[in-house]
Structures are given as C-alpha cells and as structure tokens.
C-alpha cells in the first residue's frame, strides 16, 4: 500500500470516528434533554399537588375562622364570599367554597338503620318541582337500604331495577350510601339528562346533613311543603338576604310556613338547621405560564363541620388527624370540629 493510500485510509477512519462521536453526542444530548424535561414535568406536577394541599388547608382555616364569628351559616359569611387567587411563587391557588347543606343530601333517605320518611317526602316533592318522576326517590332509597325488597311495595328489587340497561337482572343493589351524585346514573329511572336537572339541588354526603334554611334554594325550600312553588319562597329569600335566620323557629313565623301545623313542624325540625355541617371546596392550582399554556390541576374536598360530641364514626377522617378544631373559640363557646371527609383529584375542571 502506497503512502497516499495509507493517508487516505487514515483520513477516512478519522472521518468515521468524528461522525460516530457526533452521532453518539447528539443522542446523549437528546436523551439529556428528555431527562431534564421529564424531571421538570415531574417537579411541576409535584408542586401542583403541594399547591392543592395548601389550598385544602386554607379552605379549612376559612371555615374554622367563620365558625368563631357566629352560630349560623349564610351567604353573608366569609366562606361564601369570592376569594382572590393566592400566589405561591410562580404558582397560584384559587378556592371556591360551597355549602352542601344548601342542597338535599340523598343519603338522608336512609340513616341510623332506618328509612327517613320525611326526607323521602321532601325528595319526592323536589323531583315533582323539577318535573321528574317522584318514583326516583324510592329507587334511590332502595339503593341504600339493606333489604332486597322495593320500599313499601314488597317486590323483588332485582326484578324491577334489573330492567335498567346498565344493571344486570341478577345483580343485587349495593345497599349502601352513595359516594357521589354521579352514581345516580346507575339508579333506575335516572339518565344523564335527569342528573343534569337534579345536580344543582342535591349532594351526596356520607352522613346525615340537615338542610340549611339560610342557604337553600327557593326550589328546595318549596319542596318542604305540599303545593308550594319557588315563587312563594321569595319572601323568605328576600328576608334572609337582609337578616339571617338564627333558629328554625324563625321559619315557622314566615309565610307560607306559618300555616304549617305543630305536628308537621316537629317532623321537619330534625331535617332543618340554620348552620351547615358540610362544605365542598373546589381548589384550582395553576402552574408557571412562562412557556405555553399554564398547567392546572384541580381537587374537590368534602369538609365536615360538626359538634365534637356528635361526631359520627362513619365520617372518614383519613388524612385529617391534624385538622381538628380547637376546643374553644374567641367567644368562649365550644368550637365545632372541622375535618376533611373525602378528597378527589382531577386533571380537568369538574362540575361544581
């Protein structure tokens, strides 16, 4: 091999080495960029989760602070006011609080090992107000009660409710409280359209929650009495906007409830209240928006506010051991216990 040939081979070898090194370096650089990007995304996701946790604690603090101010809950309270975004570095948190006692708790239909006939009548009237079939209330009750018979009928639940297309005829009902109102779509007689109509007026809290007459909608208030319309509740809604009802007895002094008999009033007293035992918070965490669309994550948190001596073992206190309220408030009355009952994370904004 001549000297020129040897130099050519050496040059070709060097070129191949340069190309190989360039390819390897490019692959390593691309891999490094992917790792950096992945680490950044994981960090941002973790930061958003921490933001949601901070938002949850802030919601609890707001409810505790409001509890120290008065013995009732109304739309004039601090929890009901719009809250400005809370900034955490380059991230922000927004919180919306809703009184679950302003809605009918579908789990009120069956509690303390018995069907609540008064609650059932209210739910049936609510369905009628919304031009829905009142028999839906029976189906929701049968979903919860422990037997396999249709309430006040004696028929086999699996025969009637098996006709629902998404329930097999040989499949027994769960016979337990509902975790979410979205489960109603599995109940006989309820479809997506029915649920959309019901959604603004109902909730699913895993313990008994009286209706707060200071925050309940005119539609729900009208369901408390036979042959009453939401328009007839206008006097009450106008009054409570100016003066909060401090006791359920105040309700009986207002039309049309002033015409309600004593026995009928006594049946409803346990179903009504002027304060709230459950709130739901929608927390939105927004990340850094320097590049592209700012990432967002959402959480809904069910928060209970109950008397310490009346705390129910059925309330799930998982993860909420540090959320107990102090024993006394600023006005020397016993503060209520504020705890997280349930929490759900969302990648998209849920209905609220």
Short mmCIF file of C-alpha atoms in Angstrom, two decimals:
data_model
loop_
_atom_site.label_atom_id
_atom_site.label_comp_id
_atom_site.label_asym_id
_atom_site.label_seq_id
_atom_site.Cartn_x
_atom_site.Cartn_y
_atom_site.Cartn_z
CA UNK A 1 0.00 0.00 0.00
CA UNK A 2 1.41 3.36 -1.01
CA UNK A 3 1.84 6.29 1.35
CA UNK A 4 -1.03 8.15 -0.31
CA UNK A 5 -3.33 5.16 0.18
CA UNK A 6 -2.37 4.91 3.85
CA UNK A 7 -3.09 8.59 4.36
CA UNK A 8 -6.48 8.14 2.66
CA UNK A 9 -7.40 5.23 4.91
CA UNK A 10 -6.32 7.18 7.99
CA UNK A 11 -8.37 10.19 6.90
CA UNK A 12 -11.41 8.02 6.26
CA UNK A 13 -11.01 6.38 9.67
CA UNK A 14 -10.81 9.77 11.34
CA UNK A 15 -13.93 10.94 9.50
CA UNK A 16 -15.82 7.83 10.58
CA UNK A 17 -14.74 8.40 14.17
CA UNK A 18 -15.86 12.04 14.03
CA UNK A 19 -19.23 11.03 12.59
CA UNK A 20 -19.66 8.30 15.23
CA UNK A 21 -18.74 10.68 18.04
CA UNK A 22 -21.13 13.30 16.65
CA UNK A 23 -23.98 10.78 16.46
CA UNK A 24 -23.32 9.49 19.98
CA UNK A 25 -23.01 13.02 21.36
CA UNK A 26 -26.24 14.05 19.64
CA UNK A 27 -28.06 11.04 21.05
CA UNK A 28 -26.71 11.74 24.52
CA UNK A 29 -27.74 15.39 24.25
CA UNK A 30 -31.25 14.45 23.10
CA UNK A 31 -31.54 11.91 25.90
CA UNK A 32 -30.35 14.50 28.40
CA UNK A 33 -32.96 16.98 27.17
CA UNK A 34 -35.67 14.35 27.59
CA UNK A 35 -34.50 13.58 31.13
CA UNK A 36 -34.40 17.29 32.00
CA UNK A 37 -37.85 17.82 30.52
CA UNK A 38 -39.24 14.79 32.34
CA UNK A 39 -37.71 15.94 35.62
CA UNK A 40 -39.18 19.40 35.11
CA UNK A 41 -42.64 17.98 34.45
CA UNK A 42 -42.44 15.72 37.50
CA UNK A 43 -41.31 18.66 39.62
CA UNK A 44 -44.17 20.82 38.34
CA UNK A 45 -46.69 18.04 38.97
CA UNK A 46 -45.38 17.57 42.49
CA UNK A 47 -45.52 21.33 43.06
CA UNK A 48 -49.13 21.45 41.85
CA UNK A 49 -50.03 18.67 44.29
CA UNK A 50 -48.40 20.65 47.09
CA UNK A 51 -50.39 23.70 45.97
CA UNK A 52 -53.63 21.70 46.20
CA UNK A 53 -52.69 20.60 49.72
CA UNK A 54 -52.05 24.22 50.69
CA UNK A 55 -55.42 25.17 49.21
CA UNK A 56 -57.13 22.47 51.26
CA UNK A 57 -55.58 23.76 54.48
CA UNK A 58 -56.59 27.31 53.56
CA UNK A 59 -60.21 26.20 53.00
CA UNK A 60 -60.24 24.51 56.41
CA UNK A 61 -58.84 27.66 58.01
CA UNK A 62 -61.56 29.81 56.43
CA UNK A 63 -64.34 27.55 57.73
CA UNK A 64 -62.80 27.48 61.21
CA UNK A 65 -62.45 31.25 61.25
CA UNK A 66 -66.07 31.71 60.20
CA UNK A 67 -67.23 29.29 62.90
CA UNK A 68 -65.72 31.57 65.53
CA UNK A 69 -67.79 34.52 64.33
CA UNK A 70 -71.35 33.17 64.63
CA UNK A 71 -73.55 30.13 65.23
CA UNK A 72 -75.09 30.02 61.76
CA UNK A 73 -74.05 29.86 58.13
CA UNK A 74 -75.41 32.16 55.45
CA UNK A 75 -74.40 33.76 52.18
CA UNK A 76 -73.17 36.77 54.18
CA UNK A 77 -70.42 34.70 55.84
CA UNK A 78 -66.77 34.91 54.84
CA UNK A 79 -66.70 31.41 53.34
CA UNK A 80 -69.43 32.45 50.86
CA UNK A 81 -67.55 35.48 49.55
CA UNK A 82 -65.39 35.28 46.39
CA UNK A 83 -61.80 34.61 47.35
CA UNK A 84 -58.95 36.23 45.37
CA UNK A 85 -56.19 33.99 43.97
CA UNK A 86 -53.45 33.15 46.44
CA UNK A 87 -49.94 33.38 44.97
CA UNK A 88 -47.21 30.88 45.82
CA UNK A 89 -44.08 31.91 43.93
CA UNK A 90 -44.82 31.47 40.23
CA UNK A 91 -47.90 29.37 41.04
CA UNK A 92 -51.36 30.45 42.18
CA UNK A 93 -54.27 28.86 44.05
CA UNK A 94 -57.96 29.68 43.77
CA UNK A 95 -60.60 28.34 46.16
CA UNK A 96 -64.38 28.19 45.85
CA UNK A 97 -66.45 27.00 48.82
CA UNK A 98 -69.98 25.64 48.58
CA UNK A 99 -72.43 24.84 51.36
CA UNK A 100 -73.53 21.23 50.88
CA UNK A 101 -76.36 21.82 53.38
CA UNK A 102 -77.91 24.19 50.84
CA UNK A 103 -78.76 21.06 48.85
CA UNK A 104 -80.70 17.90 49.59
CA UNK A 105 -78.40 15.13 50.76
CA UNK A 106 -79.60 11.97 49.02
CA UNK A 107 -78.02 9.90 51.80
CA UNK A 108 -80.54 11.42 54.23
CA UNK A 109 -83.07 8.95 52.85
CA UNK A 110 -81.61 6.13 54.94
CA UNK A 111 -79.68 6.69 58.16
CA UNK A 112 -79.49 5.25 61.66
CA UNK A 113 -80.62 1.87 60.24
CA UNK A 114 -84.00 3.20 59.11
CA UNK A 115 -85.65 4.94 56.19
CA UNK A 116 -86.43 8.60 56.82
CA UNK A 117 -89.98 9.07 55.56
CA UNK A 118 -89.90 12.86 55.99
CA UNK A 119 -86.72 13.13 53.93
CA UNK A 120 -88.28 10.84 51.34
CA UNK A 121 -91.32 13.12 51.03
CA UNK A 122 -89.08 16.17 50.58
CA UNK A 123 -87.09 14.44 47.85
CA UNK A 124 -90.27 13.33 46.08
CA UNK A 125 -91.63 16.88 46.14
CA UNK A 126 -88.29 18.18 44.86
CA UNK A 127 -88.48 15.76 41.94
CA UNK A 128 -92.03 16.91 41.24
CA UNK A 129 -90.91 20.56 41.33
CA UNK A 130 -88.35 19.69 38.64
CA UNK A 131 -90.91 17.80 36.52
CA UNK A 132 -89.22 14.47 37.23
CA UNK A 133 -90.75 11.18 38.31
CA UNK A 134 -91.15 11.03 42.13
CA UNK A 135 -90.59 7.25 41.95
CA UNK A 136 -86.90 8.03 41.51
CA UNK A 137 -86.80 8.77 45.25
CA UNK A 138 -87.90 5.20 46.02
CA UNK A 139 -85.21 3.82 43.72
CA UNK A 140 -82.54 5.92 45.45
CA UNK A 141 -83.76 4.72 48.86
CA UNK A 142 -83.72 1.08 47.71
CA UNK A 143 -80.15 1.61 46.53
CA UNK A 144 -79.23 2.37 50.16
CA UNK A 145 -81.44 0.23 52.41
CA UNK A 146 -80.11 -3.23 53.35
CA UNK A 147 -83.06 -5.35 52.20
CA UNK A 148 -83.80 -6.72 48.73
CA UNK A 149 -87.41 -5.55 48.61
CA UNK A 150 -88.83 -2.46 46.96
CA UNK A 151 -89.70 0.10 49.64
CA UNK A 152 -93.41 -0.02 50.61
CA UNK A 153 -94.05 -2.50 47.81
CA UNK A 154 -92.53 -5.82 48.82
CA UNK A 155 -91.49 -6.74 45.29
CA UNK A 156 -88.06 -8.04 44.39
CA UNK A 157 -85.62 -5.21 43.69
CA UNK A 158 -83.66 -7.21 41.12
CA UNK A 159 -86.78 -7.77 39.01
CA UNK A 160 -87.76 -4.10 38.71
CA UNK A 161 -84.35 -2.49 38.76
CA UNK A 162 -82.85 -5.15 36.53
CA UNK A 163 -84.73 -3.51 33.68
CA UNK A 164 -82.21 -0.68 33.83
CA UNK A 165 -79.90 -1.26 30.88
CA UNK A 166 -76.69 -0.79 32.87
CA UNK A 167 -77.68 -3.18 35.68
CA UNK A 168 -77.88 -6.92 35.15
CA UNK A 169 -81.11 -8.55 36.27
CA UNK A 170 -79.26 -10.90 38.60
CA UNK A 171 -77.14 -8.16 40.15
CA UNK A 172 -78.20 -7.00 43.62
CA UNK A 173 -78.21 -3.31 44.50
CA UNK A 174 -75.22 -2.09 46.55
CA UNK A 175 -77.38 -1.40 49.65
CA UNK A 176 -75.09 1.36 50.82
CA UNK A 177 -74.89 5.14 50.77
CA UNK A 178 -73.88 6.89 47.58
CA UNK A 179 -70.36 8.26 47.34
CA UNK A 180 -71.11 10.70 44.52
CA UNK A 181 -74.24 12.00 42.84
CA UNK A 182 -72.77 10.71 39.57
CA UNK A 183 -73.69 7.23 40.81
CA UNK A 184 -77.33 8.18 40.32
CA UNK A 185 -76.93 7.32 36.65
CA UNK A 186 -76.87 3.68 37.78
CA UNK A 187 -80.17 4.11 39.62
CA UNK A 188 -83.41 3.01 37.99
CA UNK A 189 -85.12 5.90 36.20
CA UNK A 190 -82.11 8.23 36.13
CA UNK A 191 -80.17 9.09 32.99
CA UNK A 192 -77.71 11.84 32.09
CA UNK A 193 -80.47 14.36 31.37
CA UNK A 194 -82.22 13.61 34.67
CA UNK A 195 -78.97 14.01 36.58
CA UNK A 196 -78.23 17.32 34.84
CA UNK A 197 -81.57 18.68 36.08
CA UNK A 198 -81.04 17.36 39.62
CA UNK A 199 -77.37 18.29 40.00
CA UNK A 200 -77.83 21.90 41.28
CA UNK A 201 -80.16 20.75 44.08
CA UNK A 202 -78.63 17.57 45.51
CA UNK A 203 -75.44 16.34 47.12
CA UNK A 204 -74.02 13.07 48.44
CA UNK A 205 -72.52 13.40 51.91
CA UNK A 206 -71.83 10.12 53.78
CA UNK A 207 -73.65 11.23 56.94
CA UNK A 208 -76.92 12.94 57.83
CA UNK A 209 -76.91 16.64 56.90
CA UNK A 210 -79.92 18.87 57.73
CA UNK A 211 -80.97 21.43 55.13
CA UNK A 212 -79.67 24.91 55.93
CA UNK A 213 -82.67 27.24 55.54
CA UNK A 214 -80.30 30.22 55.28
CA UNK A 215 -78.68 28.94 52.08
CA UNK A 216 -81.17 26.51 50.49
CA UNK A 217 -82.53 27.49 47.08
CA UNK A 218 -86.19 28.52 46.64
CA UNK A 219 -86.77 25.26 44.73
CA UNK A 220 -85.59 23.15 47.67
CA UNK A 221 -87.47 25.29 50.20
CA UNK A 222 -90.65 24.83 48.18
CA UNK A 223 -90.18 21.06 48.46
CA UNK A 224 -90.68 21.30 52.22
CA UNK A 225 -94.44 21.77 51.79
CA UNK A 226 -97.15 20.37 49.57
CA UNK A 227 -98.43 22.55 46.72
CA UNK A 228 -95.82 25.25 47.25
CA UNK A 229 -93.91 26.95 44.44
CA UNK A 230 -90.45 28.55 44.40
CA UNK A 231 -92.13 31.89 43.75
CA UNK A 232 -93.87 31.63 47.13
CA UNK A 233 -90.44 31.36 48.76
CA UNK A 234 -89.46 34.83 47.55
CA UNK A 235 -90.45 36.45 50.86
CA UNK A 236 -88.13 34.12 52.74
CA UNK A 237 -85.20 34.56 50.34
CA UNK A 238 -85.58 38.35 50.42
CA UNK A 239 -85.71 38.36 54.21
CA UNK A 240 -82.68 36.16 54.80
CA UNK A 241 -80.65 38.32 52.40
CA UNK A 242 -81.12 41.15 54.91
CA UNK A 243 -81.46 39.25 58.18
CA UNK A 244 -80.07 35.78 58.83
CA UNK A 245 -82.47 33.29 60.42
CA UNK A 246 -80.98 32.45 63.81
CA UNK A 247 -83.22 29.46 64.55
CA UNK A 248 -85.58 27.10 62.76
CA UNK A 249 -88.42 28.60 64.84
CA UNK A 250 -88.00 31.80 62.83
CA UNK A 251 -89.07 29.87 59.74
CA UNK A 252 -92.47 29.00 61.21
CA UNK A 253 -93.26 32.70 61.56
CA UNK A 254 -92.92 33.33 57.83
CA UNK A 255 -95.37 32.61 55.02
CA UNK A 256 -96.18 30.03 53.81
CA UNK A 257 -94.73 28.03 56.73
CA UNK A 258 -96.83 29.92 59.26
CA UNK A 259 -99.77 27.76 58.18
CA UNK A 260 -97.92 24.50 58.92
CA UNK A 261 -99.34 22.51 61.83
CA UNK A 262 -97.40 21.74 65.01
CA UNK A 263 -97.15 18.02 64.31
CA UNK A 264 -95.88 18.63 60.80
CA UNK A 265 -93.32 21.12 62.10
CA UNK A 266 -91.99 18.60 64.60
CA UNK A 267 -91.47 16.09 61.80
CA UNK A 268 -89.30 18.55 59.90
CA UNK A 269 -87.27 20.04 62.74
CA UNK A 270 -84.58 17.37 62.59
CA UNK A 271 -84.27 17.89 58.83
CA UNK A 272 -83.68 21.64 59.05
CA UNK A 273 -80.95 23.83 60.52
CA UNK A 274 -79.57 27.36 60.37
CA UNK A 275 -75.96 26.22 60.12
CA UNK A 276 -74.11 23.81 57.88
CA UNK A 277 -72.43 20.53 58.68
CA UNK A 278 -70.73 20.01 55.34
CA UNK A 279 -68.88 22.13 52.79
CA UNK A 280 -67.27 21.27 49.49
CA UNK A 281 -64.21 23.12 48.21
CA UNK A 282 -63.04 23.34 44.62
CA UNK A 283 -59.32 24.07 44.59
CA UNK A 284 -57.51 25.08 41.40
CA UNK A 285 -53.71 25.08 41.27
CA UNK A 286 -52.16 26.92 38.32
CA UNK A 287 -48.50 26.45 37.43
CA UNK A 288 -45.89 28.59 35.72
CA UNK A 289 -47.16 30.18 32.49
CA UNK A 290 -43.80 31.46 31.17
CA UNK A 291 -43.87 28.92 28.35
CA UNK A 292 -47.10 27.88 26.65
CA UNK A 293 -50.36 27.27 28.49
CA UNK A 294 -50.10 27.22 32.27
CA UNK A 295 -50.73 23.70 33.64
CA UNK A 296 -53.67 23.34 36.02
CA UNK A 297 -54.78 20.68 38.46
CA UNK A 298 -57.99 20.51 40.45
CA UNK A 299 -59.22 18.97 43.67
CA UNK A 300 -62.63 18.73 45.29
CA UNK A 301 -62.59 18.38 49.07
CA UNK A 302 -65.56 17.47 51.28
CA UNK A 303 -65.17 19.15 54.68
CA UNK A 304 -67.34 18.42 57.71
CA UNK A 305 -68.15 20.89 60.49
CA UNK A 306 -69.83 19.12 63.38
CA UNK A 307 -70.17 19.33 67.13
CA UNK A 308 -67.43 17.40 68.89
CA UNK A 309 -69.86 15.35 70.96
CA UNK A 310 -71.87 14.47 67.84
CA UNK A 311 -69.01 13.31 65.66
CA UNK A 312 -70.06 10.23 63.74
CA UNK A 313 -67.69 7.29 63.40
CA UNK A 314 -68.94 6.92 59.84
CA UNK A 315 -67.19 10.14 58.86
CA UNK A 316 -63.91 9.22 57.25
CA UNK A 317 -61.14 11.16 58.98
CA UNK A 318 -58.37 9.61 56.88
CA UNK A 319 -55.55 12.09 56.49
CA UNK A 320 -57.33 14.67 58.60
CA UNK A 321 -55.89 13.99 62.04
CA UNK A 322 -54.26 17.40 62.07
CA UNK A 323 -57.47 19.18 61.12
CA UNK A 324 -59.22 19.11 64.49
CA UNK A 325 -60.56 22.45 65.59
CA UNK A 326 -59.54 23.99 68.88
CA UNK A 327 -61.72 23.26 71.89
CA UNK A 328 -62.84 26.83 72.42
CA UNK A 329 -63.40 29.84 70.23
CA UNK A 330 -62.93 33.51 70.84
CA UNK A 331 -66.39 34.00 72.31
CA UNK A 332 -65.97 31.18 74.87
CA UNK A 333 -68.35 28.80 73.15
CA UNK A 334 -67.24 25.37 72.04
CA UNK A 335 -65.88 25.41 68.51
CA UNK A 336 -67.04 22.79 66.06
CA UNK A 337 -64.74 20.13 64.71
CA UNK A 338 -63.65 20.77 61.13
CA UNK A 339 -62.24 17.75 59.30
CA UNK A 340 -61.64 16.53 55.78
CA UNK A 341 -64.04 13.72 54.90
CA UNK A 342 -63.00 12.98 51.32
CA UNK A 343 -60.80 14.38 48.59
CA UNK A 344 -60.62 13.76 44.86
CA UNK A 345 -58.01 14.95 42.37
CA UNK A 346 -58.98 15.98 38.83
CA UNK A 347 -56.97 16.53 35.65
CA UNK A 348 -59.85 18.67 34.31
CA UNK A 349 -62.23 21.12 35.96
CA UNK A 350 -65.16 19.17 37.45
CA UNK A 351 -68.76 20.32 37.63
CA UNK A 352 -69.17 22.47 40.72
#
